[in-house]
XYZ file of C-alpha atoms in Angstrom:
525
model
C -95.231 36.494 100.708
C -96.969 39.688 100.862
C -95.227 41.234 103.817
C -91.977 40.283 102.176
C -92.921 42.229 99.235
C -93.679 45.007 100.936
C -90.608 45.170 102.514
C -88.594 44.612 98.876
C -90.816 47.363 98.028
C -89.794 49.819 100.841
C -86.091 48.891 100.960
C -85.979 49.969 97.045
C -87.385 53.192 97.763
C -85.156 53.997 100.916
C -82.262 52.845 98.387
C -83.705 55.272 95.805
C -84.491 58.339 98.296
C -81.172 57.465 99.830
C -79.387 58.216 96.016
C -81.126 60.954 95.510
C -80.312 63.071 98.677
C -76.877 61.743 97.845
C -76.847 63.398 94.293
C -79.103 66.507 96.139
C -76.144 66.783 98.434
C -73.061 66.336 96.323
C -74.421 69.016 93.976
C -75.331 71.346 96.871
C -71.633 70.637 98.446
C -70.536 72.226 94.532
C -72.750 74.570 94.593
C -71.039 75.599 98.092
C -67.439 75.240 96.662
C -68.333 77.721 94.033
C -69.787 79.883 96.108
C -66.727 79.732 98.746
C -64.141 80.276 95.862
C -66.324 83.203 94.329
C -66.375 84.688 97.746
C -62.399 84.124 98.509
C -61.810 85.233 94.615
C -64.269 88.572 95.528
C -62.205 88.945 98.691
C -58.510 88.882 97.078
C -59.679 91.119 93.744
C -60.549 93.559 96.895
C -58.047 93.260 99.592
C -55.355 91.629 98.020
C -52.424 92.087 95.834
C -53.171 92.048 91.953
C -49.633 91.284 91.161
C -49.953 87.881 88.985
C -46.159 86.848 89.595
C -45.192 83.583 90.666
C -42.412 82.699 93.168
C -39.567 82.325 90.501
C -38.795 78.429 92.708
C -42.169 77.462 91.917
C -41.125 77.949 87.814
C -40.037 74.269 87.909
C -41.549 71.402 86.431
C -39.950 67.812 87.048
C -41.158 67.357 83.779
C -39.275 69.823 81.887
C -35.999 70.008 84.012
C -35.349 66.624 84.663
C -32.072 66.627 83.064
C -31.004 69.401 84.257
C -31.831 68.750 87.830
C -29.721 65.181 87.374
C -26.921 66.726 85.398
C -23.736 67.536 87.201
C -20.617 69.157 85.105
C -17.745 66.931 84.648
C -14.751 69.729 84.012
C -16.579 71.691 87.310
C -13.237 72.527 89.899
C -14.415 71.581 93.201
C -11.740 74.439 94.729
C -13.088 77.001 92.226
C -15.643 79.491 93.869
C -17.107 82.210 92.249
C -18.424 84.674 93.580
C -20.735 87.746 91.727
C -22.562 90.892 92.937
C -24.477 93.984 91.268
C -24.248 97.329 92.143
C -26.915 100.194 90.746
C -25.082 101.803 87.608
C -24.175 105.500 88.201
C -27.197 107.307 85.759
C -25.432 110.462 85.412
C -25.298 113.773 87.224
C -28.356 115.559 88.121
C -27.362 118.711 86.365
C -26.947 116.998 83.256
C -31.128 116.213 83.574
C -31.685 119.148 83.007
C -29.919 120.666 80.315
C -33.083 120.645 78.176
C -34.453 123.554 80.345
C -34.221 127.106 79.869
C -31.604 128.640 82.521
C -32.388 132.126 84.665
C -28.970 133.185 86.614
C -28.853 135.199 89.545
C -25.802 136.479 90.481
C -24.800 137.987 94.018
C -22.138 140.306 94.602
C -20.618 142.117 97.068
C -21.354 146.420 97.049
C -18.289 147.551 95.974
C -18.061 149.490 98.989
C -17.791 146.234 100.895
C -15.056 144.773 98.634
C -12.138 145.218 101.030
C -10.687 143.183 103.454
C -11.173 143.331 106.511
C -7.313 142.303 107.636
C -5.391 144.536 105.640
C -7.715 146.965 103.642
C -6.561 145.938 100.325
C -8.798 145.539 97.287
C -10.910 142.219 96.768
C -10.641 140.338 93.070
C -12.832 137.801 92.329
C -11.164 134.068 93.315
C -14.012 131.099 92.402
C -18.217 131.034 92.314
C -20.266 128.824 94.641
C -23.286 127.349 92.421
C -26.335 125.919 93.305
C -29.645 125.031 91.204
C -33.166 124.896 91.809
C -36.192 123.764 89.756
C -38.900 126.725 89.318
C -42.252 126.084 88.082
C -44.412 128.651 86.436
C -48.073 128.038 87.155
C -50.319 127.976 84.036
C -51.033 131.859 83.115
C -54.127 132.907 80.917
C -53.058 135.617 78.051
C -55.361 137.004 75.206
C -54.022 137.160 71.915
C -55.774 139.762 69.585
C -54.939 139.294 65.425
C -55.102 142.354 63.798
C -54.024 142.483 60.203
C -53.692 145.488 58.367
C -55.839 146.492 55.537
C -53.611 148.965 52.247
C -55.028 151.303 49.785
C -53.352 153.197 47.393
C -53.500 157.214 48.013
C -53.138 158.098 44.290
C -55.863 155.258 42.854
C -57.984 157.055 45.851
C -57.410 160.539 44.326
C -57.051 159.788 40.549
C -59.086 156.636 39.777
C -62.647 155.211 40.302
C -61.520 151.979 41.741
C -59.177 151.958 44.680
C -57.354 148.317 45.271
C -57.105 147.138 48.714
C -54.734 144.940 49.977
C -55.228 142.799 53.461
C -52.053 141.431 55.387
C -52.458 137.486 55.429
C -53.664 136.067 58.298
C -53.688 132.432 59.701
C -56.802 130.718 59.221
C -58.661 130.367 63.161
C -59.256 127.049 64.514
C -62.429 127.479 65.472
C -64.672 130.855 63.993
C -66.226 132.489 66.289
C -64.985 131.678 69.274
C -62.112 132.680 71.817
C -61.044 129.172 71.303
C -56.829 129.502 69.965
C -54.558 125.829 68.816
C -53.226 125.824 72.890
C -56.271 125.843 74.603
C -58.090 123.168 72.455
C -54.678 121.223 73.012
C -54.540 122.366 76.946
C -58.359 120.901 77.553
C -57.613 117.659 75.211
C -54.385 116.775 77.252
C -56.243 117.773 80.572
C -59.529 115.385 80.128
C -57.581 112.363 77.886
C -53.963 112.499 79.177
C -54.363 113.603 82.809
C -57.864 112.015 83.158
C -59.255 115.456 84.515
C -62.834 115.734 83.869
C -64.149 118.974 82.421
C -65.805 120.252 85.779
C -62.313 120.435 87.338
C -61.166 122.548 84.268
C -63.578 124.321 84.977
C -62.641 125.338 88.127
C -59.435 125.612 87.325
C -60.028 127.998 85.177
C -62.043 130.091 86.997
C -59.366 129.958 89.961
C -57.358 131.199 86.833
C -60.281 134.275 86.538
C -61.436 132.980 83.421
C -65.188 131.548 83.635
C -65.477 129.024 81.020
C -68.155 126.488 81.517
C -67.865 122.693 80.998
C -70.460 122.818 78.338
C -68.241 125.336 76.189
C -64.875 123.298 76.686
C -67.442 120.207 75.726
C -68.084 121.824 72.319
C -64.502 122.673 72.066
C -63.663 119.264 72.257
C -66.281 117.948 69.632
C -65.918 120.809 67.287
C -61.907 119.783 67.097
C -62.617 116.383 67.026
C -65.188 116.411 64.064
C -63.771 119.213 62.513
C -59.856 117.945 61.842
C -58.463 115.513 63.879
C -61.442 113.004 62.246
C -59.214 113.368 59.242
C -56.050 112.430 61.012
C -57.804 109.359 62.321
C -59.433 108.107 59.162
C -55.805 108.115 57.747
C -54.256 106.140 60.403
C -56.970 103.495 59.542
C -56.097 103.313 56.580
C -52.214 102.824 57.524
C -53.599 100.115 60.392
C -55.414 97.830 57.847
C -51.885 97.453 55.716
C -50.521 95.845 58.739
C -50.035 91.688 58.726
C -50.409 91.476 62.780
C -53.016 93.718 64.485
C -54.577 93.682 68.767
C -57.725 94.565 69.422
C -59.408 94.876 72.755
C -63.263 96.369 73.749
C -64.143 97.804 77.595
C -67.934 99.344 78.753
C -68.463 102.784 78.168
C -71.425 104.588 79.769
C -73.303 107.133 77.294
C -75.986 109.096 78.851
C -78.271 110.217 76.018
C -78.426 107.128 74.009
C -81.656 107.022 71.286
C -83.490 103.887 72.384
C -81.106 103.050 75.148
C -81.664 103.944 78.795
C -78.733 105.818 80.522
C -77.741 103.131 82.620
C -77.259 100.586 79.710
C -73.647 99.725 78.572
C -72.365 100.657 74.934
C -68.816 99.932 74.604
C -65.300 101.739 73.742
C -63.213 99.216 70.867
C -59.186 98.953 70.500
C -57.539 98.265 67.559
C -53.839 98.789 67.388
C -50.571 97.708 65.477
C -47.912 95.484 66.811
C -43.848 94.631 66.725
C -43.832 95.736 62.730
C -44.691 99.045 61.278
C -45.629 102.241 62.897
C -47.101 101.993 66.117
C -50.979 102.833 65.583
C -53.743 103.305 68.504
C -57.197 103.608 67.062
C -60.404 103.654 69.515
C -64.093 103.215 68.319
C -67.312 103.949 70.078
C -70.274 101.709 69.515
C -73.663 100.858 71.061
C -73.036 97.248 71.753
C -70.522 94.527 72.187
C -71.239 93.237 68.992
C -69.322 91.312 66.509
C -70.228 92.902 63.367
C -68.703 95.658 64.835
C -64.983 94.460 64.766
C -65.921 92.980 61.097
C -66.779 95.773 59.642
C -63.979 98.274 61.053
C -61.200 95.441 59.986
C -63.044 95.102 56.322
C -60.217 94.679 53.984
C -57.612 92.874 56.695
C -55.493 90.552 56.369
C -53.687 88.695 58.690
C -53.577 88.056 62.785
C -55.539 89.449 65.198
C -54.527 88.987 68.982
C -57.460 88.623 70.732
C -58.980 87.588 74.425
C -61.638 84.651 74.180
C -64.798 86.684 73.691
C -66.102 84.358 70.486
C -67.367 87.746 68.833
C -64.035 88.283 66.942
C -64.671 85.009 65.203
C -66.868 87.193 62.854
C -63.588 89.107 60.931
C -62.566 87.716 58.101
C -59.739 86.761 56.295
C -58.047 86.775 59.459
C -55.960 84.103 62.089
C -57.048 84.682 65.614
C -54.409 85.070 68.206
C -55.449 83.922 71.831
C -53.955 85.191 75.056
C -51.771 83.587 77.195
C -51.868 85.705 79.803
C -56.077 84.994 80.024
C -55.028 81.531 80.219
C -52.718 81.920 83.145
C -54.744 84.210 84.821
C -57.237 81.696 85.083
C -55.506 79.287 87.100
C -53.641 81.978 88.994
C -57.120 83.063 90.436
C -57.857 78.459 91.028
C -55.034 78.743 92.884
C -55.989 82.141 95.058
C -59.294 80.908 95.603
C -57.760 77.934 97.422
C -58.599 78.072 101.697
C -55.441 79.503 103.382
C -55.432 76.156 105.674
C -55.154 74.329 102.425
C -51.480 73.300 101.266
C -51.010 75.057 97.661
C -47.966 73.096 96.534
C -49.022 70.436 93.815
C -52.427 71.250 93.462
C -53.756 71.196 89.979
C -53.976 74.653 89.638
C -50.570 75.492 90.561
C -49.635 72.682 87.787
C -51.463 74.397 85.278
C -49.808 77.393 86.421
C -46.410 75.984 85.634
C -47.357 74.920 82.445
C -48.097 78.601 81.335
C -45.382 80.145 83.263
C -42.772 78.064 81.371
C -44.029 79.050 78.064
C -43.299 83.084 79.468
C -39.744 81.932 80.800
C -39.196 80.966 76.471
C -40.641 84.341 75.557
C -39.012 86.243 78.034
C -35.794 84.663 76.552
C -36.509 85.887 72.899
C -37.920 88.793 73.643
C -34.836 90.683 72.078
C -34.655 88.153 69.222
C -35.352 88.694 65.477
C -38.344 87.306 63.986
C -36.487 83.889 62.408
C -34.754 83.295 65.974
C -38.183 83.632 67.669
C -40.068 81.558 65.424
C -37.554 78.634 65.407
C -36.847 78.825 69.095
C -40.476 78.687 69.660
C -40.226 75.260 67.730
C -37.830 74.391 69.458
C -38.758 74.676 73.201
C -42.605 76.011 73.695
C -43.708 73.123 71.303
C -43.027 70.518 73.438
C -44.409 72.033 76.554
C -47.407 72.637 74.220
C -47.742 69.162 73.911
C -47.082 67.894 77.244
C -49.921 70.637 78.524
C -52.309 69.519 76.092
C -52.167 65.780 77.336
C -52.095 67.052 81.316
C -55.417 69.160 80.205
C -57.003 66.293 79.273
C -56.049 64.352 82.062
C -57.741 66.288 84.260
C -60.600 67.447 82.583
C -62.103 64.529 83.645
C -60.908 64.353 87.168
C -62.101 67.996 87.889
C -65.373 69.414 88.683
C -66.611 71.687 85.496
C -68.273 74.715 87.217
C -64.669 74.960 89.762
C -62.458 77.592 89.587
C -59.854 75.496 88.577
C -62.256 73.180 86.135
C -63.306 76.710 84.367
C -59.143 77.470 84.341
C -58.705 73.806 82.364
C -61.831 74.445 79.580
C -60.836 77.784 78.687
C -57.405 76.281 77.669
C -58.813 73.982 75.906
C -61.757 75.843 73.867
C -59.167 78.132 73.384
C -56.529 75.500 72.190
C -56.237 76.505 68.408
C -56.226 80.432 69.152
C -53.663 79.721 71.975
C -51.425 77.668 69.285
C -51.679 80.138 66.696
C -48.490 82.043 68.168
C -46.085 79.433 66.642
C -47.395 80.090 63.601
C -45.095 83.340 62.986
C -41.901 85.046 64.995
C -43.674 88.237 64.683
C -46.374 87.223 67.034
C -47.000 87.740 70.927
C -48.772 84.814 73.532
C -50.680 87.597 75.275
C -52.981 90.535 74.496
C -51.046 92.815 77.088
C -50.037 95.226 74.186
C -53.802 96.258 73.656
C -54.712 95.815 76.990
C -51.650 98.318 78.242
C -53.449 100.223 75.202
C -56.812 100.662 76.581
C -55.941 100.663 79.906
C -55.442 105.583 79.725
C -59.117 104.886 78.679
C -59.881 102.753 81.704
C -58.243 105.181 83.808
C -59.510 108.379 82.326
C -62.985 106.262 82.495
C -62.939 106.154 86.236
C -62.693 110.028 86.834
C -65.410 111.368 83.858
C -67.349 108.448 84.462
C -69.592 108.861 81.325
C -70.112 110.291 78.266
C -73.047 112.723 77.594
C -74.030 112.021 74.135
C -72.974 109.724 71.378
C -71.231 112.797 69.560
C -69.174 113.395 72.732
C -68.645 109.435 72.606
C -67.321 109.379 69.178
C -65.275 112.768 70.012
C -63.170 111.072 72.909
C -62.755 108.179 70.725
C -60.760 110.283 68.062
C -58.983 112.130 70.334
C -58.141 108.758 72.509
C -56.867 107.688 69.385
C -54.613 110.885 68.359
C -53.160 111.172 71.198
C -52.436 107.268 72.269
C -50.788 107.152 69.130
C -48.357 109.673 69.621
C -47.416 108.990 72.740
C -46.488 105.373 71.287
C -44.600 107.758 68.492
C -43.146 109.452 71.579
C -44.410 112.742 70.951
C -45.518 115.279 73.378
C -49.267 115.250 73.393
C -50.108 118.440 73.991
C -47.441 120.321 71.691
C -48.886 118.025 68.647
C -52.296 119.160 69.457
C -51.075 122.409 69.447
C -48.926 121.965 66.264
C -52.305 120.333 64.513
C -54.612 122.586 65.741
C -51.665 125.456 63.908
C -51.612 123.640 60.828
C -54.127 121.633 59.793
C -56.820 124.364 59.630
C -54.840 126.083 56.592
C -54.781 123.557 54.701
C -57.087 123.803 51.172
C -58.217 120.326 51.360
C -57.917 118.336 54.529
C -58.870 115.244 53.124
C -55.964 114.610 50.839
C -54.268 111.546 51.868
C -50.636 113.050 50.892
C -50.872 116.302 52.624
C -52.147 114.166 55.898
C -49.455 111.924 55.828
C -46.837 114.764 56.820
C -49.076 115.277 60.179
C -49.651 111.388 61.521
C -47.710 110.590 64.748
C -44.927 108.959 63.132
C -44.123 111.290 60.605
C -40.186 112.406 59.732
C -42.179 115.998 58.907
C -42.924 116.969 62.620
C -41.244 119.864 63.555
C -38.224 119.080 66.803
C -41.074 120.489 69.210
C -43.613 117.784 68.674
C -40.940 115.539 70.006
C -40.299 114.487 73.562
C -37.221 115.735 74.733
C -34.693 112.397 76.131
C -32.072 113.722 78.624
């Protein structure tokens, strides 16, 4: 009886060590699988293609196109064939491109000792031209203006009378007192550093190339000076327009700011996006801040009203008064990667991520379809055909929420759907609304760039200064102006102004206003 107790006794702990290396090694085999897709996901970010498009024969879902899979057209003429092909449309001459240009002719003649013919000796006339054109560039050139205004006195109050008046010539106001700094330079550096993405130490040397040594650290204060100075004006008025606005984006990326108080230069602070959609003017406003925050989105959009299209970071939750709008194109993205992350040896077709894939790429087919529909048609089309699918996905998600493994690529794909369920939803809630973020994310994306080739910002001043003039000029290139002859025209006009913080008189300047003079605008040919 004792021995055969013992032996209970050591068969129940086998059985027990025996479950738990089981559960040791199915969580290690996860763990692996994690690691494997991170690794394959690390490796295609890298090395592969970071187009998102899916094979338009893999848009199909048995569950959507049943019918019309099974359908077949009664009245269809079995000895009818038709046949269709597309050719590139003709876009014009190439001349005609460039009728916006200035012309220089050069005409050749003959000597007029030469104009005689060589058969007979009579006199040659003029018969026909042969034409050709060529595109000349003018490299950048470096001039120095000098105002000089002229000062009056009157000779007979100088001879006759004690007090002599004097009258000055007017004078524009400078941009910047005390320094060489004119409207086109300020607007040449600007366009260089947030438009080109060409840090200042490359101006620099361009300009020196150019035999004019201006240092980084002067075309630095440049930049502030105009920043702070007027264009801060500009900016705080476009707010104001932006938070009148029913449907607004907004976005945040890192931003790396050197001289930080309390923060060590290698810490993150970040660069905000806030911008206007399908109604009213188009409006690009960018905001520095220390951290990711979300107090910091609350208190810019203080006194909103509306939707906000948004990615899933929960920190937008803090704005108020407002409907968040999630992203679609998060949501695909997420099983797009499930399904890259998959072995190559591994067969792709019917897999859960490529289901989940369908799913979201037939809700793009219906908004590719309305895209050029008015707000009604959108909205009731929307009821119509993405509902449905909306309802079909949500019961799939759930499905296989339980049949996937939570930390997988495609189990993280399937819980970000559904956290994200009510924000995702929220697009059938008005025809003036977008499934994706890609508006501020095309937005933010100059900053990105731009972000890549300066690398950092020096101080927060400088910080705040690029996010003004990020914002400026974003915003009129949305207005389809040409950045830098608005600068220029700002940088003109603003300074004589009396009072540069009257709403009215601002108005006439934003990116969208009918008051910009023809050379603001870019030229369409």
């Amino acid at each position: 009886m004792k021995n055969t107790g013992q032996s209970s006794t050591s068969t129940e702990q086998l059985q027990s060590h025996i479950e738990k290396l089981q559960t040791q090694f199915d969580e290690l085999s996860a763990k692996l699988k994690w690691y494997e897709e991170q690794f394959r996901l690390a490796q295609q970010k890298r090395f592969g293609a970071s187009s998102e498009k899916t094979d338009p024969n893999q848009l199909d879902l048995q569950l959507f196109n049943e019918a019309e899979v099974l359908a077949t057209t009664e009245e269809a003429d079995a000895h009818v064939e038709t046949i269709t092909y597309s050719r590139k449309k003709p876009s014009g001459s190439r001349e005609a491109k460039l009728d916006q240009f200035p012309v220089e002719t050069i005409v050749y003649q003959l000597p007029e000792a030469e104009q005689v013919c060589y058969c007979c000796g009579g006199a040659l006339h003029e018969m026909s031209t042969e034409t050709r054109s060529e595109i000349k560039i003018i490299p950048a050139q470096v001039k120095v203006v000098r105002h000089v205004r002229q000062v009056y006195a009157c000779r007979h109050c100088e001879r006759e009378d004690v007090h002599t008046p004097v009258v000055t010539a007017p004078m524009p106001r400078p941009v910047y007192p005390g320094s060489f700094a004119s409207p086109s330079i300020l607007a040449h550096v600007m366009c260089q550093k947030y438009v080109e993405s060409q840090p200042l130490y490359r101006q620099e040397q361009q300009f020196a190339r150019l035999g004019l040594p201006l240092s980084r650290q002067t075309l630095a204060n440049w930049m502030i000076y105009g920043a702070e100075k007027w264009l801060s004006h500009l900016e705080e008025r476009m707010r104001v327009h932006l938070l009148r606005q029913d449907v607004l984006y907004a976005d945040e990326t890192t931003l790396q700011v050197l001289r930080e108080p309390g923060k060590a230069p290698q810490t993150q602070s970040y660069m905000w996006l806030y911008r206007t959609g399908r109604m009213g003017p188009p409006i690009v406003l960018f905001d520095y801040k220390r951290t990711r925050g979300g107090e910091h989105p609350r208190d810019y959009l203080q006194g909103f009203h509306g939707y906000l299209h948004v990615d899933g970071y929960a920190g937008y939750h803090k704005v108020a008064n407002t409907t968040l709008v999630g992203c679609w194109a998060h949501a695909r993205r997420k099983f797009d990667e499930a399904l890259k992350v998959l072995p190559s040896t591994e067969e792709r077709k019917g897999t859960v991520a490529q289901q989940g894939l369908q799913y979201c790429n037939q809700l793009f087919v219906v908004e590719r379809d309305i895209k050029e529909k008015t707000t009604e048609e959108r909205y009731a089309i929307r009821k119509e055909r993405s509902k449905p699918i909306l309802d079909a996905y949500l019961v799939w998600l759930c499905q296989q929420r339980a049949r996937t493994l939570p930390k997988s690529a495609v189990g993280q794909a399937i819980a970000y759907s559904l956290n994200q369920w009510e924000k995702l939803t929220s697009f059938l809630e008005d025809g003036r609304l977008e499934m994706d973020n890609n508006r501020s994310e095309r937005s933010i994306k100059p900053f990105v760039i731009g972000r890549k080739n300066w690398l950092f910002a020096n101080s927060p001043r400088g910080a705040k200064a690029s996010a003004i003039i990020y914002s400026l000029l974003e915003t009129a290139k949305e207005n389809q102006l040409n950045p830098f002859q608005y600068l220029n025209y700002l940088f003109e006009q603003i300074p004589q102004l009396s009072d540069v913080t009257n709403g009215e008189k601002l108005d006439r300047f934003l990116p969208w206003s009918t008051s910009l003079p023809d050379v603001c605008h870019i030229t369409k040919s």
